[in-house]
Amino acid sequence: MNTCTNTLPIYPLNYHYAINHVSGKTTTYEVPSSFLSSSKKKWKTSMATMEEVKVDASSFSKLTATVSIRISKEVNVVKKLMKSFPWLYSQNDSLDKSVEKGIGFQLVSTQVDPSTMEAKMSKESVKGWSKCTSDQKDKDTGCFPFKVELVIDADFGEPGAILVRNNYEEEFYLDTISLEGFFHFSCNSWIQPTQTSKEKRIFFANKAYLPSQTPDGLKDLRAKELESKRGDGNGVRLASDRIYDYDTYNDLGDPDKGAKHARPTLGGERNPHPRRCRTGRPSSNTDETAEKRIDTLISSIYVPRDEVLEGARRTEFLIGTWKGLLRNIRPLVATSSNKNGISRDLIDVAGLYKSAPQGGDHASLNRFGLLNFLDINAMFKFETPKNISSGDTTSYVRDDELGRQTLAGMNPISIEKLKVFPPVSKLDPSIYGPSESGLKEEHIISHLSGLSVQQAMDENKLFILDYHDIYLPFLERINAQEGRKAYGTRTIFFLTTMGTLNPIAIELSLPPNDSNISSRQVLTPPVDATTNWLWRFGKAHVCSNDAGVHQLIHHWLRIHACMEPFIIATHRHLSSLHPVFKLLDPHMRHTIAINATARESLICEDGTIERDFSPGKYSMEMACAAYRDWWRFDLEGLPADLIRRGMAVPDDSKPHGLRLLIEDYPYANDGLLIWSAIQELVHSYVSHYYPEENAVISDKELQSWYNEAINVGHADLNDANWWPKLCTPNKLIEILTILIWISSAQHASLNFGQYHYGGYVPKRPPLMQKLIPQVHEPEYADFMADPQGYFLASLPSLFQSTKYMAIIDIISAHSRDEEYIGDIKDVCTNWPNEPKIIEAFYKFSMKIKSIENEIERRNADTRLRNRCGVGVPPYELLIPTSEPGVTGRGVPNSITM
């Protein structure tokens, strides 16, 4: 038996080595030892470390391809539409009845025929899946394999692509095609019937080429593939389409229902915003600038067919939705006799969780006989959030916990170093009052451990959460809404000797409408019962603003919305042959579909964002203001963002070239580990494919991709001078590292902790219903008589709380088929004959595993008070792996929720 020693690093190797070259009638291969030992071909081998096998090409007149497909039981949309609305498909003639039923396969060579100067092709081979058995069906993917024989000429050359045609009436999912165990085609796409699309689908072998390196036989197919995904910008997109194009967010309102249901378009001079995927739906009847809304009960917003959520993800999303509905029954029934649904007792809130004792609402509900046959805990109660696992179910967040969450909570990216005191606004003083804050030295001097304010600033002891400028321009409109009350808040924190943050002053600002009444109020830590309740009120408003900024700006705008144009541009301008496409592909999956779902039910008129957050119907306009005034792509990377916020300074003596001003900053400490690992991988990858500057400049696909992402996808900011210039390999490394960081670790840090940090609403209310009563106001007497009742009445109602909890429970969950950062199971198949690339991914995977171990070590270090201690949940949001469910940990490759 012949054996070979693998000359590459030790990592999982599949049978993946491709044909090296074809010359005349002699074909040369590189064959791994595992293939040699089981070969049934009559190959002659030598005892070399990696042997060359010379085979007469005439013996390969027939090649065997193993095809893996899935037939969906869920998706028959195309077939149903064809039967119900045949006129939609009038442009495509019915399938010729003389065409053989089955799937057609046609192999394409990398070489051209000298006589025709067109790519060499095999004859089409048609295989019917009805003749295949599904005994070998993969339980995880639902795919089953079958064999197809392809006939090629003796001088065919190296296979470079395969064309696929679907002669059936229903679509199917094509997973992979493996040719003789050497050539692999990772297809991962739905194939539409010929009745729907006459064009044969193009799939390239798993080998990357820069545009200038494309073999002659693949050049036309490369261009055709991109052309098919761009479309012509016209017409209504059908569910079966795979077309990527741009549009503004003009579909969030429903003006046909009346003026109060209309919403402004996001995107354009008035409300600048990134673009979204175009659907082509017609205009509404009453406003030609607004796209007509769809009935989500019978349809969904268009996304390119391969972007649609399928399988486990879709099932788990639906299960989560039904659980949310069931968990809202109890508070709905319990508050049916209370017109406001206001809880006057925290036992009502505590009773929502599985670990808590059952409250009176449970007995009330059971009088209807609804619970006699149901598992109450599983069906009607929420999991207990980690943030209250210690049993602290008070109605307010403790000072130390408020400080800790700014560094290791749901929103750890708003905290900044205080650079100027008093803080200064950038808003127009003629409209919004004096620029200088109402905070004075006397408000904080007693909390600075003997330091002056300037000394505390010089020693990097003072930090701020500043939500003044983002809220103040909208406050008149926000506070005019029913059940919505907000301030523009500023919160000053002092860094203790333990490395923790302690809030020492809160400024609450309103628009200066009455010159006789101060529009600014400053609260400081309490000294008696009255100031204790005022301080609680102030912290609740800070948490409400923090929740709004987290969701609208950091999560929606900076992650979901700003990534979508790059994803659209990638599909329109980077061929699947392009090495940058292959690198980005795992980090683009599901995002367009998730964003479409957000337009259906989250950011739309009367959606979750409007219902559950203080800004209400003005939420998305606030996001637009932040995009216009604050967002910068070049500062979206972790090191640049930390420096911008003053949380770090450059320091070449430190491991990541940065010195953190707060040493125990869990988000930054763990994030820098992952950022550096991503940067190292991208550096190795880009250096391999772009060894010199000219390779970047001359790459037409790459330049078109970046230019369109900026000039069309981010058209409202395309003239900003801060966009990185894509002119060198280092700039490409910077851009790609930012995109991968945003899609993976940054999103994980902001998304998957939402339930565990926000699932107990009294501590972190997403909205407030009352302002703090002033002495001259009638409500002040009510507050003084029953401060707890007044405070609880200012929080969301029990029913509002459970609706919000149900949503963040769903979006905080990991699917069973989640793909986590550092997973390299397909790397050898996707980059055959690229040992340097495989080695780079292998090193990346090993580094991610070591990062996980390091984070777990840090979480057990009792010196790190922001992540370890009594009642302190460990910071796990940037631990790379996770089990399915709402675990509060795990870093997926892409924006999956």
PDB file of N, CA, C and O in Angstrom, residues 703-744:
ATOM      1  N   GLN A 703     -12.472  47.554  -7.012  1.00  0.00           N
ATOM      2  CA  GLN A 703     -12.690  48.995  -7.021  1.00  0.00           C
ATOM      3  C   GLN A 703     -14.165  49.329  -7.250  1.00  0.00           C
ATOM      4  O   GLN A 703     -14.708  50.244  -6.616  1.00  0.00           O
ATOM      5  N   SER A 704     -14.826  48.577  -8.129  1.00  0.00           N
ATOM      6  CA  SER A 704     -16.257  48.803  -8.373  1.00  0.00           C
ATOM      7  C   SER A 704     -17.072  48.507  -7.123  1.00  0.00           C
ATOM      8  O   SER A 704     -18.036  49.219  -6.807  1.00  0.00           O
ATOM      9  N   TRP A 705     -16.689  47.444  -6.427  1.00  0.00           N
ATOM     10  CA  TRP A 705     -17.373  47.062  -5.183  1.00  0.00           C
ATOM     11  C   TRP A 705     -17.327  48.193  -4.165  1.00  0.00           C
ATOM     12  O   TRP A 705     -18.355  48.616  -3.636  1.00  0.00           O
ATOM     13  N   TYR A 706     -16.148  48.695  -3.903  1.00  0.00           N
ATOM     14  CA  TYR A 706     -15.987  49.707  -2.859  1.00  0.00           C
ATOM     15  C   TYR A 706     -16.620  51.036  -3.278  1.00  0.00           C
ATOM     16  O   TYR A 706     -17.300  51.694  -2.480  1.00  0.00           O
ATOM     17  N   ASN A 707     -16.429  51.419  -4.527  1.00  0.00           N
ATOM     18  CA  ASN A 707     -16.988  52.678  -5.003  1.00  0.00           C
ATOM     19  C   ASN A 707     -18.505  52.671  -4.942  1.00  0.00           C
ATOM     20  O   ASN A 707     -19.131  53.670  -4.558  1.00  0.00           O
ATOM     21  N   GLU A 708     -19.131  51.550  -5.319  1.00  0.00           N
ATOM     22  CA  GLU A 708     -20.592  51.510  -5.304  1.00  0.00           C
ATOM     23  C   GLU A 708     -21.125  51.460  -3.873  1.00  0.00           C
ATOM     24  O   GLU A 708     -22.157  52.071  -3.566  1.00  0.00           O
ATOM     25  N   ALA A 709     -20.449  50.723  -2.993  1.00  0.00           N
ATOM     26  CA  ALA A 709     -20.883  50.670  -1.596  1.00  0.00           C
ATOM     27  C   ALA A 709     -20.936  52.078  -1.002  1.00  0.00           C
ATOM     28  O   ALA A 709     -21.843  52.404  -0.230  1.00  0.00           O
ATOM     29  N   ILE A 710     -19.971  52.923  -1.362  1.00  0.00           N
ATOM     30  CA  ILE A 710     -19.936  54.291  -0.846  1.00  0.00           C
ATOM     31  C   ILE A 710     -20.904  55.192  -1.604  1.00  0.00           C
ATOM     32  O   ILE A 710     -21.754  55.861  -1.016  1.00  0.00           O
ATOM     33  N   ASN A 711     -20.779  55.229  -2.925  1.00  0.00           N
ATOM     34  CA  ASN A 711     -21.483  56.229  -3.724  1.00  0.00           C
ATOM     35  C   ASN A 711     -22.963  55.941  -3.923  1.00  0.00           C
ATOM     36  O   ASN A 711     -23.742  56.862  -4.172  1.00  0.00           O
ATOM     37  N   VAL A 712     -23.361  54.681  -3.799  1.00  0.00           N
ATOM     38  CA  VAL A 712     -24.774  54.328  -3.933  1.00  0.00           C
ATOM     39  C   VAL A 712     -25.326  53.842  -2.591  1.00  0.00           C
ATOM     40  O   VAL A 712     -26.345  54.335  -2.109  1.00  0.00           O
ATOM     41  N   GLY A 713     -24.640  52.899  -1.982  1.00  0.00           N
ATOM     42  CA  GLY A 713     -25.139  52.345  -0.724  1.00  0.00           C
ATOM     43  C   GLY A 713     -25.118  53.333   0.421  1.00  0.00           C
ATOM     44  O   GLY A 713     -25.994  53.320   1.290  1.00  0.00           O
ATOM     45  N   HIS A 714     -24.109  54.205   0.447  1.00  0.00           N
ATOM     46  CA  HIS A 714     -24.004  55.261   1.461  1.00  0.00           C
ATOM     47  C   HIS A 714     -23.996  56.611   0.759  1.00  0.00           C
ATOM     48  O   HIS A 714     -23.175  57.488   1.067  1.00  0.00           O
ATOM     49  N   ALA A 715     -24.935  56.785  -0.152  1.00  0.00           N
ATOM     50  CA  ALA A 715     -24.934  57.958  -1.033  1.00  0.00           C
ATOM     51  C   ALA A 715     -25.011  59.277  -0.275  1.00  0.00           C
ATOM     52  O   ALA A 715     -24.470  60.290  -0.731  1.00  0.00           O
ATOM     53  N   ASP A 716     -25.671  59.284   0.883  1.00  0.00           N
ATOM     54  CA  ASP A 716     -25.847  60.540   1.608  1.00  0.00           C
ATOM     55  C   ASP A 716     -24.565  61.030   2.273  1.00  0.00           C
ATOM     56  O   ASP A 716     -24.482  62.183   2.706  1.00  0.00           O
ATOM     57  N   LEU A 717     -23.573  60.161   2.379  1.00  0.00           N
ATOM     58  CA  LEU A 717     -22.284  60.543   2.975  1.00  0.00           C
ATOM     59  C   LEU A 717     -21.126  60.293   2.012  1.00  0.00           C
ATOM     60  O   LEU A 717     -19.972  60.239   2.440  1.00  0.00           O
ATOM     61  N   ASN A 718     -21.423  60.160   0.731  1.00  0.00           N
ATOM     62  CA  ASN A 718     -20.377  59.738  -0.209  1.00  0.00           C
ATOM     63  C   ASN A 718     -19.284  60.776  -0.417  1.00  0.00           C
ATOM     64  O   ASN A 718     -18.187  60.454  -0.859  1.00  0.00           O
ATOM     65  N   ASP A 719     -19.579  62.020  -0.074  1.00  0.00           N
ATOM     66  CA  ASP A 719     -18.564  63.055  -0.273  1.00  0.00           C
ATOM     67  C   ASP A 719     -17.737  63.324   0.983  1.00  0.00           C
ATOM     68  O   ASP A 719     -16.908  64.246   1.000  1.00  0.00           O
ATOM     69  N   ALA A 720     -17.914  62.538   2.029  1.00  0.00           N
ATOM     70  CA  ALA A 720     -17.125  62.718   3.253  1.00  0.00           C
ATOM     71  C   ALA A 720     -15.661  62.409   2.969  1.00  0.00           C
ATOM     72  O   ALA A 720     -15.339  61.482   2.210  1.00  0.00           O
ATOM     73  N   ASN A 721     -14.761  63.155   3.581  1.00  0.00           N
ATOM     74  CA  ASN A 721     -13.331  62.973   3.296  1.00  0.00           C
ATOM     75  C   ASN A 721     -12.684  61.901   4.164  1.00  0.00           C
ATOM     76  O   ASN A 721     -11.491  61.652   4.061  1.00  0.00           O
ATOM     77  N   TRP A 722     -13.484  61.257   5.040  1.00  0.00           N
ATOM     78  CA  TRP A 722     -12.902  60.267   5.950  1.00  0.00           C
ATOM     79  C   TRP A 722     -12.977  58.831   5.424  1.00  0.00           C
ATOM     80  O   TRP A 722     -12.463  57.925   6.062  1.00  0.00           O
ATOM     81  N   TRP A 723     -13.621  58.619   4.290  1.00  0.00           N
ATOM     82  CA  TRP A 723     -13.642  57.250   3.746  1.00  0.00           C
ATOM     83  C   TRP A 723     -12.209  56.803   3.419  1.00  0.00           C
ATOM     84  O   TRP A 723     -11.477  57.538   2.753  1.00  0.00           O
ATOM     85  N   PRO A 724     -11.781  55.625   3.869  1.00  0.00           N
ATOM     86  CA  PRO A 724     -10.444  55.147   3.490  1.00  0.00           C
ATOM     87  C   PRO A 724     -10.324  55.025   1.975  1.00  0.00           C
ATOM     88  O   PRO A 724     -11.282  54.633   1.296  1.00  0.00           O
ATOM     89  N   LYS A 725      -9.168  55.377   1.433  1.00  0.00           N
ATOM     90  CA  LYS A 725      -8.928  55.255  -0.005  1.00  0.00           C
ATOM     91  C   LYS A 725      -8.418  53.850  -0.294  1.00  0.00           C
ATOM     92  O   LYS A 725      -7.412  53.414   0.266  1.00  0.00           O
ATOM     93  N   LEU A 726      -9.105  53.150  -1.170  1.00  0.00           N
ATOM     94  CA  LEU A 726      -8.735  51.762  -1.479  1.00  0.00           C
ATOM     95  C   LEU A 726      -7.639  51.769  -2.537  1.00  0.00           C
ATOM     96  O   LEU A 726      -7.879  51.577  -3.730  1.00  0.00           O
ATOM     97  N   CYS A 727      -6.404  51.992  -2.088  1.00  0.00           N
ATOM     98  CA  CYS A 727      -5.301  52.134  -3.031  1.00  0.00           C
ATOM     99  C   CYS A 727      -4.089  51.278  -2.675  1.00  0.00           C
ATOM    100  O   CYS A 727      -3.146  51.208  -3.470  1.00  0.00           O
ATOM    101  N   THR A 728      -4.105  50.633  -1.526  1.00  0.00           N
ATOM    102  CA  THR A 728      -2.969  49.801  -1.118  1.00  0.00           C
ATOM    103  C   THR A 728      -3.479  48.550  -0.422  1.00  0.00           C
ATOM    104  O   THR A 728      -4.615  48.527   0.069  1.00  0.00           O
ATOM    105  N   PRO A 729      -2.656  47.508  -0.337  1.00  0.00           N
ATOM    106  CA  PRO A 729      -3.066  46.323   0.430  1.00  0.00           C
ATOM    107  C   PRO A 729      -3.384  46.658   1.884  1.00  0.00           C
ATOM    108  O   PRO A 729      -4.316  46.082   2.457  1.00  0.00           O
ATOM    109  N   ASN A 730      -2.651  47.574   2.498  1.00  0.00           N
ATOM    110  CA  ASN A 730      -2.916  47.934   3.898  1.00  0.00           C
ATOM    111  C   ASN A 730      -4.291  48.559   4.071  1.00  0.00           C
ATOM    112  O   ASN A 730      -4.983  48.320   5.074  1.00  0.00           O
ATOM    113  N   LYS A 731      -4.707  49.380   3.105  1.00  0.00           N
ATOM    114  CA  LYS A 731      -6.041  49.973   3.185  1.00  0.00           C
ATOM    115  C   LYS A 731      -7.118  48.908   3.005  1.00  0.00           C
ATOM    116  O   LYS A 731      -8.171  48.956   3.650  1.00  0.00           O
ATOM    117  N   LEU A 732      -6.865  47.952   2.133  1.00  0.00           N
ATOM    118  CA  LEU A 732      -7.814  46.856   1.961  1.00  0.00           C
ATOM    119  C   LEU A 732      -7.916  46.038   3.248  1.00  0.00           C
ATOM    120  O   LEU A 732      -9.010  45.633   3.661  1.00  0.00           O
ATOM    121  N   ILE A 733      -6.795  45.808   3.896  1.00  0.00           N
ATOM    122  CA  ILE A 733      -6.791  45.092   5.179  1.00  0.00           C
ATOM    123  C   ILE A 733      -7.631  45.848   6.202  1.00  0.00           C
ATOM    124  O   ILE A 733      -8.438  45.251   6.931  1.00  0.00           O
ATOM    125  N   GLU A 734      -7.461  47.159   6.255  1.00  0.00           N
ATOM    126  CA  GLU A 734      -8.230  47.986   7.199  1.00  0.00           C
ATOM    127  C   GLU A 734      -9.729  47.855   6.937  1.00  0.00           C
ATOM    128  O   GLU A 734     -10.526  47.636   7.864  1.00  0.00           O
ATOM    129  N   ILE A 735     -10.127  47.990   5.676  1.00  0.00           N
ATOM    130  CA  ILE A 735     -11.550  47.954   5.318  1.00  0.00           C
ATOM    131  C   ILE A 735     -12.152  46.590   5.633  1.00  0.00           C
ATOM    132  O   ILE A 735     -13.231  46.491   6.240  1.00  0.00           O
ATOM    133  N   LEU A 736     -11.480  45.528   5.235  1.00  0.00           N
ATOM    134  CA  LEU A 736     -12.018  44.187   5.444  1.00  0.00           C
ATOM    135  C   LEU A 736     -12.059  43.818   6.925  1.00  0.00           C
ATOM    136  O   LEU A 736     -13.000  43.161   7.386  1.00  0.00           O
ATOM    137  N   THR A 737     -11.054  44.235   7.686  1.00  0.00           N
ATOM    138  CA  THR A 737     -11.054  43.958   9.122  1.00  0.00           C
ATOM    139  C   THR A 737     -12.234  44.633   9.802  1.00  0.00           C
ATOM    140  O   THR A 737     -12.904  44.033  10.660  1.00  0.00           O
ATOM    141  N   ILE A 738     -12.526  45.871   9.414  1.00  0.00           N
ATOM    142  CA  ILE A 738     -13.675  46.583   9.985  1.00  0.00           C
ATOM    143  C   ILE A 738     -14.966  45.851   9.658  1.00  0.00           C
ATOM    144  O   ILE A 738     -15.824  45.635  10.530  1.00  0.00           O
ATOM    145  N   LEU A 739     -15.140  45.436   8.408  1.00  0.00           N
ATOM    146  CA  LEU A 739     -16.380  44.765   8.001  1.00  0.00           C
ATOM    147  C   LEU A 739     -16.573  43.448   8.746  1.00  0.00           C
ATOM    148  O   LEU A 739     -17.691  43.135   9.196  1.00  0.00           O
ATOM    149  N   ILE A 740     -15.515  42.670   8.884  1.00  0.00           N
ATOM    150  CA  ILE A 740     -15.628  41.382   9.580  1.00  0.00           C
ATOM    151  C   ILE A 740     -15.857  41.604  11.069  1.00  0.00           C
ATOM    152  O   ILE A 740     -16.654  40.887  11.701  1.00  0.00           O
ATOM    153  N   TRP A 741     -15.179  42.579  11.665  1.00  0.00           N
ATOM    154  CA  TRP A 741     -15.377  42.901  13.081  1.00  0.00           C
ATOM    155  C   TRP A 741     -16.831  43.297  13.347  1.00  0.00           C
ATOM    156  O   TRP A 741     -17.461  42.808  14.286  1.00  0.00           O
ATOM    157  N   ILE A 742     -17.385  44.201  12.526  1.00  0.00           N
ATOM    158  CA  ILE A 742     -18.762  44.653  12.710  1.00  0.00           C
ATOM    159  C   ILE A 742     -19.732  43.478  12.624  1.00  0.00           C
ATOM    160  O   ILE A 742     -20.640  43.340  13.456  1.00  0.00           O
ATOM    161  N   SER A 743     -19.539  42.625  11.636  1.00  0.00           N
ATOM    162  CA  SER A 743     -20.475  41.529  11.382  1.00  0.00           C
ATOM    163  C   SER A 743     -20.422  40.443  12.439  1.00  0.00           C
ATOM    164  O   SER A 743     -21.407  39.736  12.646  1.00  0.00           O
ATOM    165  N   SER A 744     -19.297  40.297  13.084  1.00  0.00           N
ATOM    166  CA  SER A 744     -19.123  39.190  14.027  1.00  0.00           C
ATOM    167  C   SER A 744     -19.106  39.682  15.468  1.00  0.00           C
ATOM    168  O   SER A 744     -20.133  39.710  16.144  1.00  0.00           O
TER     169      SER A 744
END
